Each structure stands twice: as structure tokens, then as C-alpha cells.
């Protein structure tokens, strides 16, 4: 495997340090064994998320100095609007403070209580907004996406038979929209093929059902298409991205990922009436339609970052740095979700902690143990993140019980990946020492952010 060198030079550095293990143990106890509740100054390598943790370029920082902070009609908004229209091809854009702001707007605009939203696996905040507005989420991802050890391409594809069955059983008029994520985060960052996007569009168009993408990691998805789907090897990333969105009616976007910024997002659509309604609603929750909760400088950085993300050298290094970590862990026998996705390596906590049942929260405990043993912060993506059924109160029980090692963009080097891999490999050698956890505080909504635990 060819792992390309970083396609950038480092101009500014931030000093980090490793606190002793006994101190890390105390910090983890104080945080209730929830890595979200750790203080960042106590983290050596922070792989909690790639959301807003990117390193911005010199051009982005220069753009920040040209922020037009007008309350309405900011020049930076028009730059962002032109950039998104050119790259994505959508007619309208409404800026939001981050991706979940766009999810909130779309859910309120597109969902009638009792309708269904179908998608290629749930995501936490996305499903919350959908359910809060009265929808029932239906998972229509291909079955293979739930098999951690199965190494096949495009595990994020929608199962067209599942989609057709839902239409037949519930009626097209009762489906608010299809939520198609590119890539599929909780499946391990798995991409969706262009052929599948095209087929989903053809099927939904025949029934008058709209398709909205979760476009958060669309550039990563485009890289996989270029690398693995026949007929796209000679296409540019920008050309692939543009075709991807040609099969959608709109999208939500967290700019904190593939726009290479620390804050920001937007909602896109082609429908004029929906756009008018979105402009009314964004004023209530975010701000004027020309800033949507963002400073002008943030919109400028997002426009520049989106263009930089289209550079092949950047996205090749980004994806292959993640793959480098996954390959090191796999070579040592550490169980991971395969194939390695675009933004993170997902440890398979079911196989890592075979001695723990899902009710003993193996992924949550594994994430806590990784911090104590290595100083690396990661994130649980299993039964805790899945939450409870709103009707029965029972835990959702996902087949995938994982810990996500999420790589920020342009932040860490291959040497950092070596440190992460070596620490987890060493932990795997005495994995039986990892103990199960129980709740001592469980929030009612999105519990994984603030819940607290203790050992059973």
C-alpha cells in the first residue's frame, strides 16, 4: 500500500503532552467513564471526532480577515452561495451554524407527523430531529453494512428491494423523504456507489418521493467512487461530487467535516417554495438567511475550504492516513470494521470484548480503557449512541457495537497513528481486563453526549 506524504507544510504548532496513567484514571473516573466529558487539555491525541477539529489552511485564515460582518447581505455569504451552487449544483442554499441546524430545518419543513423517513442507517442527531417532528425512521441500508467483518465495496448502498417494500406497504405519500448519507458514518464511514444513487433517484422519482443527502462527508465518498467504481477513475473529485448531487433534491451539510472548518453548515434545495419556507424558519432558529448563525468570516473560510477539499492530493492523503491506521491494527489481529472508511477506524467492540454482553456496554468501556491506557480519546458508537425506542423505552440494539477512532483533517501525522495503533494493540493483548459498565446518569435525549457510568 502506498501511503502518500502530507500534501502540506506545517506553519503553526500546538503543544500537547501526555499526563501519567494514574492521573488519566482519575480523570476518566471524574468524567463518569464518558470520553465526551473529559477536558481537552488532558488528551494526548484527540480522536473523538472529525467535526470542527480540522486544521485550516493559510488561505482560509487569510479569508477570515476579509469577513464582512454585515447583519444582512454579507459578501461572504454570496461567495459561499456561488461556491456551493457551482460544486453541488443546487439552486438554493441556507447557511446554518452547523449540520444539525440544517437537519432541524429540513425535518420541520419536510415531515408531517406519522410519515416515514427511510435512510441508509440512522445517525444520532439526524434521527432525533426526524423523530421529534413526528417521523418514523426506517433503515433501508444493505444488510452487509451491519456485518463488521465483511470487506466489500460500497457497504453504504441503499437496498432497493427494502425501499420498494416500504413504498408498497406504507404508500409513497406517507414517505416524507429518503435520507441518503454519503458516507454512512455508523457503518464505519462506508461509501455509496454512484450506481446506487442513480437507481435510488430513478425509483423515488417514479413515485414522487424526494431524496435529501446527508452530504457531510461527500468528498470522501467521491474519492471512493473514483478509486473503486468503474468509469470514474479519470473523473475529477469535483466532477464526481457534482454528479452525486444531480440525483438529489437537496442536502444537509455539516461544514465542520468536508468544508475543512471549525464551525458552520448549510441546507440546500431546488424547490422554490421550500426555500421560501426555509428562509422564514432559519430566522427563528439561526439568524438572517444570509448568515444563519455564522459570522461572515466563517462563511468565507467554508467557501475556501470546500474548494480545497476538491483537490485530489488532499483527499487521497486524508483517506489513506485513515487506512494506514486501520491496516496497522488489522495486521496485529485487532478486530475492526472492514473495509476502513473515509473518516475513522471503527474497532469492533463485540469481538474486542467478547467477554462482555451488549448490556454491559462494551464499546463505552473500551473507549474509556483506551484513554486510560494510551491517552487517546475516542468515541462509543453502539448501544449507548443508539438510545431507546420512543414507544417501548427499550434500548435500540444495533448489530454494530463499535469504538470510533476519528481522524481530524490535516492535524495529525503518520507518527501519531503509530502511537495510537501501538497503544490499542497493547490493550488488546489484555482485553479481558476491560470491565462492563452501568448507567449512573442517563439523559432522555442523545444520551451518549452527557451520560455517566460506573463499573458493574
JSON list of N, CA and C in Angstrom, two decimals, residues 243-285:
[
{"chain": "A", "resi": 243, "resn": "UNK", "atom": "N", "xyz": [-21.95, 15.19, -9.98]},
{"chain": "A", "resi": 243, "resn": "UNK", "atom": "CA", "xyz": [-22.87, 14.16, -10.44]},
{"chain": "A", "resi": 243, "resn": "UNK", "atom": "C", "xyz": [-23.62, 13.53, -9.28]},
{"chain": "A", "resi": 244, "resn": "UNK", "atom": "N", "xyz": [-22.94, 13.30, -8.16]},
{"chain": "A", "resi": 244, "resn": "UNK", "atom": "CA", "xyz": [-23.61, 12.74, -6.99]},
{"chain": "A", "resi": 244, "resn": "UNK", "atom": "C", "xyz": [-24.86, 13.54, -6.64]},
{"chain": "A", "resi": 245, "resn": "UNK", "atom": "N", "xyz": [-24.72, 14.86, -6.58]},
{"chain": "A", "resi": 245, "resn": "UNK", "atom": "CA", "xyz": [-25.83, 15.70, -6.14]},
{"chain": "A", "resi": 245, "resn": "UNK", "atom": "C", "xyz": [-26.88, 15.91, -7.22]},
{"chain": "A", "resi": 246, "resn": "UNK", "atom": "N", "xyz": [-26.56, 15.55, -8.44]},
{"chain": "A", "resi": 246, "resn": "UNK", "atom": "CA", "xyz": [-27.56, 15.66, -9.50]},
{"chain": "A", "resi": 246, "resn": "UNK", "atom": "C", "xyz": [-28.70, 14.67, -9.29]},
{"chain": "A", "resi": 247, "resn": "UNK", "atom": "N", "xyz": [-28.50, 13.67, -8.44]},
{"chain": "A", "resi": 247, "resn": "UNK", "atom": "CA", "xyz": [-29.52, 12.66, -8.16]},
{"chain": "A", "resi": 247, "resn": "UNK", "atom": "C", "xyz": [-30.29, 12.96, -6.87]},
{"chain": "A", "resi": 248, "resn": "UNK", "atom": "N", "xyz": [-30.16, 14.20, -6.35]},
{"chain": "A", "resi": 248, "resn": "UNK", "atom": "CA", "xyz": [-30.82, 14.57, -5.10]},
{"chain": "A", "resi": 248, "resn": "UNK", "atom": "C", "xyz": [-31.65, 15.83, -5.28]},
{"chain": "A", "resi": 249, "resn": "UNK", "atom": "N", "xyz": [-32.61, 16.02, -4.37]},
{"chain": "A", "resi": 249, "resn": "UNK", "atom": "CA", "xyz": [-33.42, 17.24, -4.35]},
{"chain": "A", "resi": 249, "resn": "UNK", "atom": "C", "xyz": [-32.83, 18.30, -3.44]},
{"chain": "A", "resi": 250, "resn": "UNK", "atom": "N", "xyz": [-31.86, 17.91, -2.64]},
{"chain": "A", "resi": 250, "resn": "UNK", "atom": "CA", "xyz": [-31.23, 18.84, -1.72]},
{"chain": "A", "resi": 250, "resn": "UNK", "atom": "C", "xyz": [-30.33, 18.08, -0.77]},
{"chain": "A", "resi": 251, "resn": "UNK", "atom": "N", "xyz": [-29.79, 18.78, 0.20]},
{"chain": "A", "resi": 251, "resn": "UNK", "atom": "CA", "xyz": [-28.91, 18.12, 1.16]},
{"chain": "A", "resi": 251, "resn": "UNK", "atom": "C", "xyz": [-28.78, 18.94, 2.43]},
{"chain": "A", "resi": 252, "resn": "UNK", "atom": "N", "xyz": [-28.41, 18.27, 3.50]},
{"chain": "A", "resi": 252, "resn": "UNK", "atom": "CA", "xyz": [-27.91, 18.94, 4.70]},
{"chain": "A", "resi": 252, "resn": "UNK", "atom": "C", "xyz": [-26.40, 18.77, 4.71]},
{"chain": "A", "resi": 253, "resn": "UNK", "atom": "N", "xyz": [-25.71, 19.77, 5.24]},
{"chain": "A", "resi": 253, "resn": "UNK", "atom": "CA", "xyz": [-24.24, 19.73, 5.22]},
{"chain": "A", "resi": 253, "resn": "UNK", "atom": "C", "xyz": [-23.69, 20.25, 6.53]},
{"chain": "A", "resi": 254, "resn": "UNK", "atom": "N", "xyz": [-22.85, 19.47, 7.16]},
{"chain": "A", "resi": 254, "resn": "UNK", "atom": "CA", "xyz": [-22.04, 19.95, 8.27]},
{"chain": "A", "resi": 254, "resn": "UNK", "atom": "C", "xyz": [-20.70, 20.39, 7.71]},
{"chain": "A", "resi": 255, "resn": "UNK", "atom": "N", "xyz": [-20.50, 21.68, 7.61]},
{"chain": "A", "resi": 255, "resn": "UNK", "atom": "CA", "xyz": [-19.24, 22.20, 7.08]},
{"chain": "A", "resi": 255, "resn": "UNK", "atom": "C", "xyz": [-18.05, 21.87, 7.93]},
{"chain": "A", "resi": 256, "resn": "UNK", "atom": "N", "xyz": [-18.30, 21.39, 9.14]},
{"chain": "A", "resi": 256, "resn": "UNK", "atom": "CA", "xyz": [-17.23, 21.08, 10.08]},
{"chain": "A", "resi": 256, "resn": "UNK", "atom": "C", "xyz": [-16.45, 19.83, 9.69]},
{"chain": "A", "resi": 257, "resn": "UNK", "atom": "N", "xyz": [-16.90, 19.16, 8.63]},
{"chain": "A", "resi": 257, "resn": "UNK", "atom": "CA", "xyz": [-16.17, 17.99, 8.13]},
{"chain": "A", "resi": 257, "resn": "UNK", "atom": "C", "xyz": [-15.51, 18.35, 6.79]},
{"chain": "A", "resi": 258, "resn": "UNK", "atom": "N", "xyz": [-16.19, 18.08, 5.69]},
{"chain": "A", "resi": 258, "resn": "UNK", "atom": "CA", "xyz": [-15.54, 18.21, 4.38]},
{"chain": "A", "resi": 258, "resn": "UNK", "atom": "C", "xyz": [-15.37, 19.65, 3.89]},
{"chain": "A", "resi": 259, "resn": "UNK", "atom": "N", "xyz": [-15.87, 20.62, 4.63]},
{"chain": "A", "resi": 259, "resn": "UNK", "atom": "CA", "xyz": [-15.57, 22.02, 4.29]},
{"chain": "A", "resi": 259, "resn": "UNK", "atom": "C", "xyz": [-14.32, 22.52, 5.02]},
{"chain": "A", "resi": 260, "resn": "UNK", "atom": "N", "xyz": [-13.72, 21.67, 5.85]},
{"chain": "A", "resi": 260, "resn": "UNK", "atom": "CA", "xyz": [-12.43, 21.95, 6.47]},
{"chain": "A", "resi": 260, "resn": "UNK", "atom": "C", "xyz": [-12.45, 23.17, 7.38]},
{"chain": "A", "resi": 261, "resn": "UNK", "atom": "N", "xyz": [-13.54, 23.34, 8.12]},
{"chain": "A", "resi": 261, "resn": "UNK", "atom": "CA", "xyz": [-13.63, 24.48, 9.05]},
{"chain": "A", "resi": 261, "resn": "UNK", "atom": "C", "xyz": [-13.98, 23.98, 10.44]},
{"chain": "A", "resi": 262, "resn": "UNK", "atom": "N", "xyz": [-14.04, 24.92, 11.37]},
{"chain": "A", "resi": 262, "resn": "UNK", "atom": "CA", "xyz": [-14.32, 24.59, 12.77]},
{"chain": "A", "resi": 262, "resn": "UNK", "atom": "C", "xyz": [-15.78, 24.79, 13.15]},
{"chain": "A", "resi": 263, "resn": "UNK", "atom": "N", "xyz": [-16.53, 25.48, 12.31]},
{"chain": "A", "resi": 263, "resn": "UNK", "atom": "CA", "xyz": [-17.96, 25.69, 12.58]},
{"chain": "A", "resi": 263, "resn": "UNK", "atom": "C", "xyz": [-18.66, 26.00, 11.27]},
{"chain": "A", "resi": 264, "resn": "UNK", "atom": "N", "xyz": [-19.93, 25.64, 11.18]},
{"chain": "A", "resi": 264, "resn": "UNK", "atom": "CA", "xyz": [-20.70, 26.01, 10.00]},
{"chain": "A", "resi": 264, "resn": "UNK", "atom": "C", "xyz": [-21.41, 24.85, 9.34]},
{"chain": "A", "resi": 265, "resn": "UNK", "atom": "N", "xyz": [-22.44, 25.16, 8.57]},
{"chain": "A", "resi": 265, "resn": "UNK", "atom": "CA", "xyz": [-23.18, 24.18, 7.82]},
{"chain": "A", "resi": 265, "resn": "UNK", "atom": "C", "xyz": [-24.16, 24.88, 6.90]},
{"chain": "A", "resi": 266, "resn": "UNK", "atom": "N", "xyz": [-24.96, 24.09, 6.18]},
{"chain": "A", "resi": 266, "resn": "UNK", "atom": "CA", "xyz": [-25.97, 24.70, 5.32]},
{"chain": "A", "resi": 266, "resn": "UNK", "atom": "C", "xyz": [-26.98, 23.64, 4.88]},
{"chain": "A", "resi": 267, "resn": "UNK", "atom": "N", "xyz": [-28.13, 24.15, 4.42]},
{"chain": "A", "resi": 267, "resn": "UNK", "atom": "CA", "xyz": [-29.19, 23.34, 3.83]},
{"chain": "A", "resi": 267, "resn": "UNK", "atom": "C", "xyz": [-29.33, 23.76, 2.38]},
{"chain": "A", "resi": 268, "resn": "UNK", "atom": "N", "xyz": [-29.37, 22.80, 1.47]},
{"chain": "A", "resi": 268, "resn": "UNK", "atom": "CA", "xyz": [-29.54, 23.08, 0.04]},
{"chain": "A", "resi": 268, "resn": "UNK", "atom": "C", "xyz": [-30.85, 22.47, -0.45]},
{"chain": "A", "resi": 269, "resn": "UNK", "atom": "N", "xyz": [-31.40, 23.09, -1.48]},
{"chain": "A", "resi": 269, "resn": "UNK", "atom": "CA", "xyz": [-32.61, 22.56, -2.11]},
{"chain": "A", "resi": 269, "resn": "UNK", "atom": "C", "xyz": [-32.80, 23.21, -3.47]},
{"chain": "A", "resi": 270, "resn": "UNK", "atom": "N", "xyz": [-33.64, 22.59, -4.29]},
{"chain": "A", "resi": 270, "resn": "UNK", "atom": "CA", "xyz": [-34.01, 23.15, -5.59]},
{"chain": "A", "resi": 270, "resn": "UNK", "atom": "C", "xyz": [-35.41, 23.75, -5.58]},
{"chain": "A", "resi": 271, "resn": "UNK", "atom": "N", "xyz": [-36.26, 23.30, -4.68]},
{"chain": "A", "resi": 271, "resn": "UNK", "atom": "CA", "xyz": [-37.65, 23.70, -4.64]},
{"chain": "A", "resi": 271, "resn": "UNK", "atom": "C", "xyz": [-37.80, 25.15, -4.13]},
{"chain": "A", "resi": 272, "resn": "UNK", "atom": "N", "xyz": [-38.45, 26.00, -4.92]},
{"chain": "A", "resi": 272, "resn": "UNK", "atom": "CA", "xyz": [-38.59, 27.42, -4.57]},
{"chain": "A", "resi": 272, "resn": "UNK", "atom": "C", "xyz": [-39.47, 27.62, -3.34]},
{"chain": "A", "resi": 273, "resn": "UNK", "atom": "N", "xyz": [-40.57, 26.87, -3.23]},
{"chain": "A", "resi": 273, "resn": "UNK", "atom": "CA", "xyz": [-41.47, 27.04, -2.09]},
{"chain": "A", "resi": 273, "resn": "UNK", "atom": "C", "xyz": [-40.80, 26.60, -0.80]},
{"chain": "A", "resi": 274, "resn": "UNK", "atom": "N", "xyz": [-40.07, 25.49, -0.85]},
{"chain": "A", "resi": 274, "resn": "UNK", "atom": "CA", "xyz": [-39.35, 25.05, 0.35]},
{"chain": "A", "resi": 274, "resn": "UNK", "atom": "C", "xyz": [-38.30, 26.07, 0.74]},
{"chain": "A", "resi": 275, "resn": "UNK", "atom": "N", "xyz": [-37.64, 26.66, -0.24]},
{"chain": "A", "resi": 275, "resn": "UNK", "atom": "CA", "xyz": [-36.64, 27.67, 0.05]},
{"chain": "A", "resi": 275, "resn": "UNK", "atom": "C", "xyz": [-37.26, 28.87, 0.76]},
{"chain": "A", "resi": 276, "resn": "UNK", "atom": "N", "xyz": [-38.40, 29.31, 0.30]},
{"chain": "A", "resi": 276, "resn": "UNK", "atom": "CA", "xyz": [-39.09, 30.44, 0.94]},
{"chain": "A", "resi": 276, "resn": "UNK", "atom": "C", "xyz": [-39.43, 30.10, 2.39]},
{"chain": "A", "resi": 277, "resn": "UNK", "atom": "N", "xyz": [-39.92, 28.89, 2.61]},
{"chain": "A", "resi": 277, "resn": "UNK", "atom": "CA", "xyz": [-40.26, 28.47, 3.97]},
{"chain": "A", "resi": 277, "resn": "UNK", "atom": "C", "xyz": [-39.01, 28.35, 4.83]},
{"chain": "A", "resi": 278, "resn": "UNK", "atom": "N", "xyz": [-37.93, 27.87, 4.24]},
{"chain": "A", "resi": 278, "resn": "UNK", "atom": "CA", "xyz": [-36.67, 27.72, 4.98]},
{"chain": "A", "resi": 278, "resn": "UNK", "atom": "C", "xyz": [-36.13, 29.07, 5.41]},
{"chain": "A", "resi": 279, "resn": "UNK", "atom": "N", "xyz": [-36.26, 30.07, 4.56]},
{"chain": "A", "resi": 279, "resn": "UNK", "atom": "CA", "xyz": [-35.78, 31.41, 4.90]},
{"chain": "A", "resi": 279, "resn": "UNK", "atom": "C", "xyz": [-36.57, 32.00, 6.06]},
{"chain": "A", "resi": 280, "resn": "UNK", "atom": "N", "xyz": [-37.86, 31.67, 6.13]},
{"chain": "A", "resi": 280, "resn": "UNK", "atom": "CA", "xyz": [-38.66, 32.13, 7.27]},
{"chain": "A", "resi": 280, "resn": "UNK", "atom": "C", "xyz": [-38.24, 31.42, 8.56]},
{"chain": "A", "resi": 281, "resn": "UNK", "atom": "N", "xyz": [-38.01, 30.12, 8.45]},
{"chain": "A", "resi": 281, "resn": "UNK", "atom": "CA", "xyz": [-37.71, 29.32, 9.64]},
{"chain": "A", "resi": 281, "resn": "UNK", "atom": "C", "xyz": [-36.31, 29.57, 10.16]},
{"chain": "A", "resi": 282, "resn": "UNK", "atom": "N", "xyz": [-35.35, 29.81, 9.27]},
{"chain": "A", "resi": 282, "resn": "UNK", "atom": "CA", "xyz": [-33.97, 30.00, 9.72]},
{"chain": "A", "resi": 282, "resn": "UNK", "atom": "C", "xyz": [-33.85, 31.25, 10.57]},
{"chain": "A", "resi": 283, "resn": "UNK", "atom": "N", "xyz": [-34.69, 32.25, 10.33]},
{"chain": "A", "resi": 283, "resn": "UNK", "atom": "CA", "xyz": [-34.65, 33.47, 11.14]},
{"chain": "A", "resi": 283, "resn": "UNK", "atom": "C", "xyz": [-35.00, 33.17, 12.59]},
{"chain": "A", "resi": 284, "resn": "UNK", "atom": "N", "xyz": [-35.88, 32.20, 12.79]},
{"chain": "A", "resi": 284, "resn": "UNK", "atom": "CA", "xyz": [-36.32, 31.86, 14.14]},
{"chain": "A", "resi": 284, "resn": "UNK", "atom": "C", "xyz": [-35.22, 31.13, 14.91]},
{"chain": "A", "resi": 285, "resn": "UNK", "atom": "N", "xyz": [-34.53, 30.20, 14.25]},
{"chain": "A", "resi": 285, "resn": "UNK", "atom": "CA", "xyz": [-33.60, 29.32, 14.94]},
{"chain": "A", "resi": 285, "resn": "UNK", "atom": "C", "xyz": [-32.13, 29.71, 14.79]}
]
